[in-house]
Amino acid sequence: EDQVTQSPEALRLQEGESSSLNCSYTVSGLRGLFWYRQDPGKGPEFLFTLYSAGEEKEKERLKATLTKKESFLHITAPKPEDSATYLCAVQTPSGGGADGLTFGKGTHLIIQP
Amino acid sequence: ETGVTQSPTHLIKTRGQQVTLRCSSQSGHNTVSWYQQALGQGPQFIFQYYREEENGRGNFPPRFSGLQFPNYSSELNVNALELDDSALYLCASSPRPGRGDGYTFGSGTRLTVV
């Protein structure tokens, strides 16, 4: 069974204080790893896709990296508007369908001014 | 270009009742997936529809069923509601199956079963 574990569950940072969120996975064949951002009362918003170990993607203050066992979402000099829950998901051949994603529980990030 | 629209936004039902949730997919998207997100959890895959046929299913019982219409909109039906069905139900559309990075999620329907 595919498993995705995110840590920490919650993280509180000061504005400008850089940090990293972790997503470790155990899957039978990875087709893709995805990072989403979810604001309260909203659906997840797509951030990045990573397909192979060593791959990196960047967008503004966010950078996602991938190894064979885990992914990191690095947040550089965060601002209060970066506060959200960050979800990691994997897509595998056994994902229950053409592309049923398996999500972690998320990391609830709070950036204090 | 419109996004994914879900209705209703909130719903309260009694245990044992049936419920229908609706989703209008983003323009140009022919694939719709449904997810259940319990409080404090990540979304869980229920099923996916592509060209009006169920294209894959997660670990949910048969009382969770769906439809997709010729305009690619979709319904999620849940029979014999249980208290544990209380959750945020998310619909996601994509241009085609097999591309998780093509997902556009709606804001969800918050279902409370009492």
PDB file of C-alpha atoms in Angstrom:
ATOM      1  CA  GLU A   1       0.000   0.000   0.000  1.00  0.00           C
ATOM      2  CA  ASP A   2       1.285   3.450  -0.942  1.00  0.00           C
ATOM      3  CA  GLN A   3       2.108   5.684   2.028  1.00  0.00           C
ATOM      4  CA  VAL A   4       2.916   9.373   2.278  1.00  0.00           C
ATOM      5  CA  THR A   5       4.102  10.926   5.544  1.00  0.00           C
ATOM      6  CA  GLN A   6       4.559  14.661   5.993  1.00  0.00           C
ATOM      7  CA  SER A   7       6.492  16.396   8.759  1.00  0.00           C
ATOM      8  CA  PRO A   8       6.199  18.440  10.772  1.00  0.00           C
ATOM      9  CA  GLU A   9       2.413  18.457  11.216  1.00  0.00           C
ATOM     10  CA  ALA A  10       2.553  22.149  12.068  1.00  0.00           C
ATOM     11  CA  LEU A  11       5.249  24.802  11.817  1.00  0.00           C
ATOM     12  CA  ARG A  12       5.272  28.368  13.043  1.00  0.00           C
ATOM     13  CA  LEU A  13       7.949  30.706  11.635  1.00  0.00           C
ATOM     14  CA  GLN A  14       8.779  34.357  11.866  1.00  0.00           C
ATOM     15  CA  GLU A  15       8.575  36.361   8.662  1.00  0.00           C
ATOM     16  CA  GLY A  16      11.875  35.941   6.823  1.00  0.00           C
ATOM     17  CA  GLU A  17      12.826  32.746   8.687  1.00  0.00           C
ATOM     18  CA  SER A  18      13.590  30.059   6.079  1.00  0.00           C
ATOM     19  CA  SER A  19      12.734  26.392   6.649  1.00  0.00           C
ATOM     20  CA  SER A  20      11.894  23.103   4.940  1.00  0.00           C
ATOM     21  CA  LEU A  21       8.883  20.795   4.918  1.00  0.00           C
ATOM     22  CA  ASN A  22       9.396  17.052   4.463  1.00  0.00           C
ATOM     23  CA  CYS A  23       7.403  14.463   2.540  1.00  0.00           C
ATOM     24  CA  SER A  24       8.569  10.862   2.770  1.00  0.00           C
ATOM     25  CA  TYR A  25       6.932   8.175   0.667  1.00  0.00           C
ATOM     26  CA  THR A  26       6.773   4.418   0.296  1.00  0.00           C
ATOM     27  CA  VAL A  27       5.317   3.430  -3.055  1.00  0.00           C
ATOM     28  CA  SER A  28       5.440   0.667  -5.631  1.00  0.00           C
ATOM     29  CA  GLY A  29       6.649   2.717  -8.551  1.00  0.00           C
ATOM     30  CA  LEU A  30       6.468   6.518  -8.559  1.00  0.00           C
ATOM     31  CA  ARG A  31       4.854   8.187 -11.551  1.00  0.00           C
ATOM     32  CA  GLY A  32       4.958  11.652 -10.038  1.00  0.00           C
ATOM     33  CA  LEU A  33       5.116  13.600  -6.772  1.00  0.00           C
ATOM     34  CA  PHE A  34       3.023  16.714  -6.363  1.00  0.00           C
ATOM     35  CA  TRP A  35       2.967  19.640  -3.971  1.00  0.00           C
ATOM     36  CA  TYR A  36      -0.238  21.564  -3.362  1.00  0.00           C
ATOM     37  CA  ARG A  37      -1.136  24.529  -1.201  1.00  0.00           C
ATOM     38  CA  GLN A  38      -4.509  24.599   0.569  1.00  0.00           C
ATOM     39  CA  ASP A  39      -5.999  27.687   2.189  1.00  0.00           C
ATOM     40  CA  PRO A  40      -8.790  27.359   4.776  1.00  0.00           C
ATOM     41  CA  GLY A  41     -12.142  26.589   3.148  1.00  0.00           C
ATOM     42  CA  LYS A  42     -10.578  26.165  -0.288  1.00  0.00           C
ATOM     43  CA  GLY A  43      -9.523  23.296  -2.502  1.00  0.00           C
ATOM     44  CA  PRO A  44      -5.840  22.447  -3.016  1.00  0.00           C
ATOM     45  CA  GLU A  45      -3.911  24.652  -5.453  1.00  0.00           C
ATOM     46  CA  PHE A  46      -1.230  22.990  -7.574  1.00  0.00           C
ATOM     47  CA  LEU A  47       2.373  24.107  -6.960  1.00  0.00           C
ATOM     48  CA  PHE A  48       4.881  21.597  -8.389  1.00  0.00           C
ATOM     49  CA  THR A  49       5.309  18.218 -10.045  1.00  0.00           C
ATOM     50  CA  LEU A  50       8.507  16.188  -9.663  1.00  0.00           C
ATOM     51  CA  TYR A  51       9.079  12.997 -11.646  1.00  0.00           C
ATOM     52  CA  SER A  52      12.581  11.717 -10.903  1.00  0.00           C
ATOM     53  CA  ALA A  53      15.210  11.786  -8.174  1.00  0.00           C
ATOM     54  CA  GLY A  54      17.433  14.839  -8.405  1.00  0.00           C
ATOM     55  CA  GLU A  55      14.769  17.005  -9.982  1.00  0.00           C
ATOM     56  CA  GLU A  56      14.162  20.512  -8.582  1.00  0.00           C
ATOM     57  CA  LYS A  57      11.461  23.083  -9.274  1.00  0.00           C
ATOM     58  CA  GLU A  58      11.233  26.701  -8.086  1.00  0.00           C
ATOM     59  CA  LYS A  59       8.472  29.272  -7.856  1.00  0.00           C
ATOM     60  CA  GLU A  60       8.974  32.578  -6.080  1.00  0.00           C
ATOM     61  CA  ARG A  61      10.004  31.747  -2.474  1.00  0.00           C
ATOM     62  CA  LEU A  62       9.342  28.009  -2.867  1.00  0.00           C
ATOM     63  CA  LYS A  63      11.677  25.272  -4.076  1.00  0.00           C
ATOM     64  CA  ALA A  64      10.797  21.584  -4.280  1.00  0.00           C
ATOM     65  CA  THR A  65      13.342  18.770  -4.467  1.00  0.00           C
ATOM     66  CA  LEU A  66      13.036  15.004  -4.848  1.00  0.00           C
ATOM     67  CA  THR A  67      15.094  11.985  -3.790  1.00  0.00           C
ATOM     68  CA  LYS A  68      14.239   8.295  -4.089  1.00  0.00           C
ATOM     69  CA  LYS A  69      12.539   8.289  -0.698  1.00  0.00           C
ATOM     70  CA  GLU A  70      11.470  11.840   0.078  1.00  0.00           C
ATOM     71  CA  SER A  71      10.756  15.335  -1.141  1.00  0.00           C
ATOM     72  CA  PHE A  72      11.427  18.671   0.470  1.00  0.00           C
ATOM     73  CA  LEU A  73       9.620  21.947   0.069  1.00  0.00           C
ATOM     74  CA  HIS A  74      12.038  24.719   0.944  1.00  0.00           C
ATOM     75  CA  ILE A  75      10.592  28.101   1.858  1.00  0.00           C
ATOM     76  CA  THR A  76      13.020  31.018   1.655  1.00  0.00           C
ATOM     77  CA  ALA A  77      12.318  34.275   3.501  1.00  0.00           C
ATOM     78  CA  PRO A  78       8.609  33.504   3.887  1.00  0.00           C
ATOM     79  CA  LYS A  79       5.913  36.156   4.140  1.00  0.00           C
ATOM     80  CA  PRO A  80       2.618  36.005   6.082  1.00  0.00           C
ATOM     81  CA  GLU A  81       0.761  35.277   2.822  1.00  0.00           C
ATOM     82  CA  ASP A  82       2.659  31.973   2.596  1.00  0.00           C
ATOM     83  CA  SER A  83       0.631  30.737   5.575  1.00  0.00           C
ATOM     84  CA  ALA A  84      -1.379  27.693   4.446  1.00  0.00           C
ATOM     85  CA  THR A  85      -1.473  23.914   4.632  1.00  0.00           C
ATOM     86  CA  TYR A  86       1.008  22.333   2.230  1.00  0.00           C
ATOM     87  CA  LEU A  87       0.022  18.918   0.879  1.00  0.00           C
ATOM     88  CA  CYS A  88       2.245  16.335  -0.753  1.00  0.00           C
ATOM     89  CA  ALA A  89       0.751  13.657  -3.026  1.00  0.00           C
ATOM     90  CA  VAL A  90       2.088  10.752  -5.069  1.00  0.00           C
ATOM     91  CA  GLN A  91       0.791   9.186  -8.245  1.00  0.00           C
ATOM     92  CA  THR A  92       1.527   5.483  -8.732  1.00  0.00           C
ATOM     93  CA  PRO A  93       0.383   2.678 -11.026  1.00  0.00           C
ATOM     94  CA  SER A  94      -1.575   1.235  -8.073  1.00  0.00           C
ATOM     95  CA  GLY A  95      -3.222   4.525  -7.243  1.00  0.00           C
ATOM     96  CA  GLY A  96      -6.728   3.178  -7.657  1.00  0.00           C
ATOM     97  CA  GLY A  97      -7.231   4.363 -11.176  1.00  0.00           C
ATOM     98  CA  ALA A  98      -5.753   6.336 -14.001  1.00  0.00           C
ATOM     99  CA  ASP A  99      -4.279   8.906 -11.640  1.00  0.00           C
ATOM    100  CA  GLY A 100      -5.783   8.540  -8.194  1.00  0.00           C
ATOM    101  CA  LEU A 101      -3.424  10.520  -5.988  1.00  0.00           C
ATOM    102  CA  THR A 102      -2.371   9.443  -2.491  1.00  0.00           C
ATOM    103  CA  PHE A 103      -2.025  12.486  -0.232  1.00  0.00           C
ATOM    104  CA  GLY A 104      -0.205  13.038   3.031  1.00  0.00           C
ATOM    105  CA  LYS A 105      -1.935  14.760   5.939  1.00  0.00           C
ATOM    106  CA  GLY A 106      -0.214  18.039   5.205  1.00  0.00           C
ATOM    107  CA  THR A 107       1.935  20.555   7.072  1.00  0.00           C
ATOM    108  CA  HIS A 108       0.088  23.529   8.552  1.00  0.00           C
ATOM    109  CA  LEU A 109       2.444  26.484   8.129  1.00  0.00           C
ATOM    110  CA  ILE A 110       1.988  29.793   9.960  1.00  0.00           C
ATOM    111  CA  ILE A 111       4.212  32.784   9.184  1.00  0.00           C
ATOM    112  CA  GLN A 112       4.078  35.472  11.847  1.00  0.00           C
ATOM    113  CA  PRO A 113       4.791  39.114  10.917  1.00  0.00           C
TER     114      PRO A 113
ATOM    115  CA  GLU B   1     -11.947  30.536 -18.376  1.00  0.00           C
ATOM    116  CA  THR B   2     -14.075  29.332 -15.473  1.00  0.00           C
ATOM    117  CA  GLY B   3     -12.673  27.092 -12.783  1.00  0.00           C
ATOM    118  CA  VAL B   4     -14.260  24.124 -11.045  1.00  0.00           C
ATOM    119  CA  THR B   5     -17.587  24.900  -9.385  1.00  0.00           C
ATOM    120  CA  GLN B   6     -19.117  22.720  -6.672  1.00  0.00           C
ATOM    121  CA  SER B   7     -22.582  22.877  -5.142  1.00  0.00           C
ATOM    122  CA  PRO B   8     -23.834  23.154  -2.541  1.00  0.00           C
ATOM    123  CA  THR B   9     -21.046  24.671  -0.431  1.00  0.00           C
ATOM    124  CA  HIS B  10     -22.448  23.321   2.829  1.00  0.00           C
ATOM    125  CA  LEU B  11     -24.935  20.585   3.625  1.00  0.00           C
ATOM    126  CA  ILE B  12     -26.322  18.959   6.767  1.00  0.00           C
ATOM    127  CA  LYS B  13     -27.895  15.501   6.502  1.00  0.00           C
ATOM    128  CA  THR B  14     -29.200  12.911   8.928  1.00  0.00           C
ATOM    129  CA  ARG B  15     -27.639   9.478   9.288  1.00  0.00           C
ATOM    130  CA  GLY B  16     -29.233   7.014   6.854  1.00  0.00           C
ATOM    131  CA  GLN B  17     -30.193   9.663   4.305  1.00  0.00           C
ATOM    132  CA  GLN B  18     -28.881   9.996   0.774  1.00  0.00           C
ATOM    133  CA  VAL B  19     -27.002  12.986  -0.681  1.00  0.00           C
ATOM    134  CA  THR B  20     -26.022  14.241  -4.142  1.00  0.00           C
ATOM    135  CA  LEU B  21     -23.122  16.626  -4.651  1.00  0.00           C
ATOM    136  CA  ARG B  22     -22.479  18.390  -7.944  1.00  0.00           C
ATOM    137  CA  CYS B  23     -19.416  19.550  -9.821  1.00  0.00           C
ATOM    138  CA  SER B  24     -18.943  21.583 -12.999  1.00  0.00           C
ATOM    139  CA  SER B  25     -15.550  20.926 -14.541  1.00  0.00           C
ATOM    140  CA  GLN B  26     -13.203  23.559 -15.904  1.00  0.00           C
ATOM    141  CA  SER B  27     -13.669  24.443 -19.557  1.00  0.00           C
ATOM    142  CA  GLY B  28     -11.721  22.027 -21.764  1.00  0.00           C
ATOM    143  CA  HIS B  29     -11.413  19.350 -19.052  1.00  0.00           C
ATOM    144  CA  ASN B  30     -12.992  15.937 -19.719  1.00  0.00           C
ATOM    145  CA  THR B  31     -11.877  14.107 -16.569  1.00  0.00           C
ATOM    146  CA  VAL B  32     -13.338  14.524 -13.097  1.00  0.00           C
ATOM    147  CA  SER B  33     -12.039  13.044  -9.852  1.00  0.00           C
ATOM    148  CA  TRP B  34     -13.683  13.100  -6.437  1.00  0.00           C
ATOM    149  CA  TYR B  35     -11.868  13.195  -3.116  1.00  0.00           C
ATOM    150  CA  GLN B  36     -12.977  13.042   0.531  1.00  0.00           C
ATOM    151  CA  GLN B  37     -11.065  15.165   3.032  1.00  0.00           C
ATOM    152  CA  ALA B  38     -11.794  14.577   6.713  1.00  0.00           C
ATOM    153  CA  LEU B  39     -10.830  17.282   9.188  1.00  0.00           C
ATOM    154  CA  GLY B  40      -7.063  17.403   9.682  1.00  0.00           C
ATOM    155  CA  GLN B  41      -6.422  14.797   6.987  1.00  0.00           C
ATOM    156  CA  GLY B  42      -5.269  14.832   3.404  1.00  0.00           C
ATOM    157  CA  PRO B  43      -7.750  14.193   0.584  1.00  0.00           C
ATOM    158  CA  GLN B  44      -8.583  10.538  -0.149  1.00  0.00           C
ATOM    159  CA  PHE B  45      -9.323   9.401  -3.696  1.00  0.00           C
ATOM    160  CA  ILE B  46     -12.915   8.182  -4.180  1.00  0.00           C
ATOM    161  CA  PHE B  47     -13.157   7.677  -7.953  1.00  0.00           C
ATOM    162  CA  GLN B  48     -12.519   9.217 -11.344  1.00  0.00           C
ATOM    163  CA  TYR B  49     -14.743   9.664 -14.392  1.00  0.00           C
ATOM    164  CA  TYR B  50     -13.538  10.004 -17.958  1.00  0.00           C
ATOM    165  CA  ARG B  51     -15.915  10.366 -20.889  1.00  0.00           C
ATOM    166  CA  GLU B  52     -18.898   9.375 -18.736  1.00  0.00           C
ATOM    167  CA  GLU B  53     -17.331   6.104 -17.518  1.00  0.00           C
ATOM    168  CA  GLU B  54     -15.776   5.304 -14.128  1.00  0.00           C
ATOM    169  CA  ASN B  55     -12.061   5.201 -14.815  1.00  0.00           C
ATOM    170  CA  GLY B  56     -10.709   4.129 -11.413  1.00  0.00           C
ATOM    171  CA  ARG B  57     -11.790   3.836  -7.817  1.00  0.00           C
ATOM    172  CA  GLY B  58     -10.211   4.163  -4.400  1.00  0.00           C
ATOM    173  CA  ASN B  59     -11.022   2.208  -1.250  1.00  0.00           C
ATOM    174  CA  PHE B  60     -14.620   3.371  -0.807  1.00  0.00           C
ATOM    175  CA  PRO B  61     -17.749   1.179  -0.500  1.00  0.00           C
ATOM    176  CA  PRO B  62     -20.344   0.888  -3.290  1.00  0.00           C
ATOM    177  CA  ARG B  63     -22.709   3.270  -1.502  1.00  0.00           C
ATOM    178  CA  PHE B  64     -20.430   5.959  -2.954  1.00  0.00           C
ATOM    179  CA  SER B  65     -21.386   6.250  -6.618  1.00  0.00           C
ATOM    180  CA  GLY B  66     -21.095   8.819  -9.345  1.00  0.00           C
ATOM    181  CA  LEU B  67     -22.085  10.032 -12.756  1.00  0.00           C
ATOM    182  CA  GLN B  68     -20.520  12.121 -15.453  1.00  0.00           C
ATOM    183  CA  PHE B  69     -22.636  13.920 -18.025  1.00  0.00           C
ATOM    184  CA  PRO B  70     -21.950  14.720 -21.712  1.00  0.00           C
ATOM    185  CA  ASN B  71     -20.870  18.244 -20.735  1.00  0.00           C
ATOM    186  CA  TYR B  72     -18.317  16.610 -18.358  1.00  0.00           C
ATOM    187  CA  SER B  73     -20.023  17.841 -15.208  1.00  0.00           C
ATOM    188  CA  SER B  74     -20.329  15.218 -12.497  1.00  0.00           C
ATOM    189  CA  GLU B  75     -22.307  14.071  -9.485  1.00  0.00           C
ATOM    190  CA  LEU B  76     -21.243  12.207  -6.368  1.00  0.00           C
ATOM    191  CA  ASN B  77     -24.001  10.229  -4.660  1.00  0.00           C
ATOM    192  CA  VAL B  78     -23.696   8.782  -1.184  1.00  0.00           C
ATOM    193  CA  ASN B  79     -26.387   6.415   0.129  1.00  0.00           C
ATOM    194  CA  ALA B  80     -27.098   5.355   3.723  1.00  0.00           C
ATOM    195  CA  LEU B  81     -25.058   8.192   5.196  1.00  0.00           C
ATOM    196  CA  GLU B  82     -22.906   7.433   8.233  1.00  0.00           C
ATOM    197  CA  LEU B  83     -21.487   9.861  10.776  1.00  0.00           C
ATOM    198  CA  ASP B  84     -17.961   9.171   9.425  1.00  0.00           C
ATOM    199  CA  ASP B  85     -19.034  10.503   6.033  1.00  0.00           C
ATOM    200  CA  SER B  86     -18.828  14.011   7.492  1.00  0.00           C
ATOM    201  CA  ALA B  87     -16.035  15.654   5.498  1.00  0.00           C
ATOM    202  CA  LEU B  88     -15.106  18.135   2.786  1.00  0.00           C
ATOM    203  CA  TYR B  89     -15.802  16.593  -0.626  1.00  0.00           C
ATOM    204  CA  LEU B  90     -13.525  17.895  -3.343  1.00  0.00           C
ATOM    205  CA  CYS B  91     -13.970  17.673  -7.069  1.00  0.00           C
ATOM    206  CA  ALA B  92     -10.978  18.032  -9.379  1.00  0.00           C
ATOM    207  CA  SER B  93     -11.062  18.273 -13.152  1.00  0.00           C
ATOM    208  CA  SER B  94      -8.178  17.670 -15.539  1.00  0.00           C
ATOM    209  CA  PRO B  95      -7.624  17.794 -19.310  1.00  0.00           C
ATOM    210  CA  ARG B  96      -7.245  14.005 -19.465  1.00  0.00           C
ATOM    211  CA  PRO B  97      -6.545  11.033 -17.181  1.00  0.00           C
ATOM    212  CA  GLY B  98      -3.055  10.212 -16.011  1.00  0.00           C
ATOM    213  CA  ARG B  99      -1.846  13.751 -15.363  1.00  0.00           C
ATOM    214  CA  GLY B 100      -2.013  14.694 -11.698  1.00  0.00           C
ATOM    215  CA  ASP B 101      -0.378  18.019 -12.440  1.00  0.00           C
ATOM    216  CA  GLY B 102      -3.358  18.965 -14.564  1.00  0.00           C
ATOM    217  CA  TYR B 103      -5.782  18.918 -11.639  1.00  0.00           C
ATOM    218  CA  THR B 104      -7.897  21.970 -10.859  1.00  0.00           C
ATOM    219  CA  PHE B 105      -9.752  21.580  -7.579  1.00  0.00           C
ATOM    220  CA  GLY B 106     -13.030  23.163  -6.604  1.00  0.00           C
ATOM    221  CA  SER B 107     -13.558  24.698  -3.172  1.00  0.00           C
ATOM    222  CA  GLY B 108     -15.503  21.676  -2.028  1.00  0.00           C
ATOM    223  CA  THR B 109     -18.791  20.794  -0.361  1.00  0.00           C
ATOM    224  CA  ARG B 110     -18.725  20.583   3.423  1.00  0.00           C
ATOM    225  CA  LEU B 111     -21.031  17.676   4.411  1.00  0.00           C
ATOM    226  CA  THR B 112     -22.073  17.231   8.009  1.00  0.00           C
ATOM    227  CA  VAL B 113     -23.934  14.054   8.983  1.00  0.00           C
ATOM    228  CA  VAL B 114     -25.823  14.206  12.289  1.00  0.00           C
TER     229      VAL B 114
END
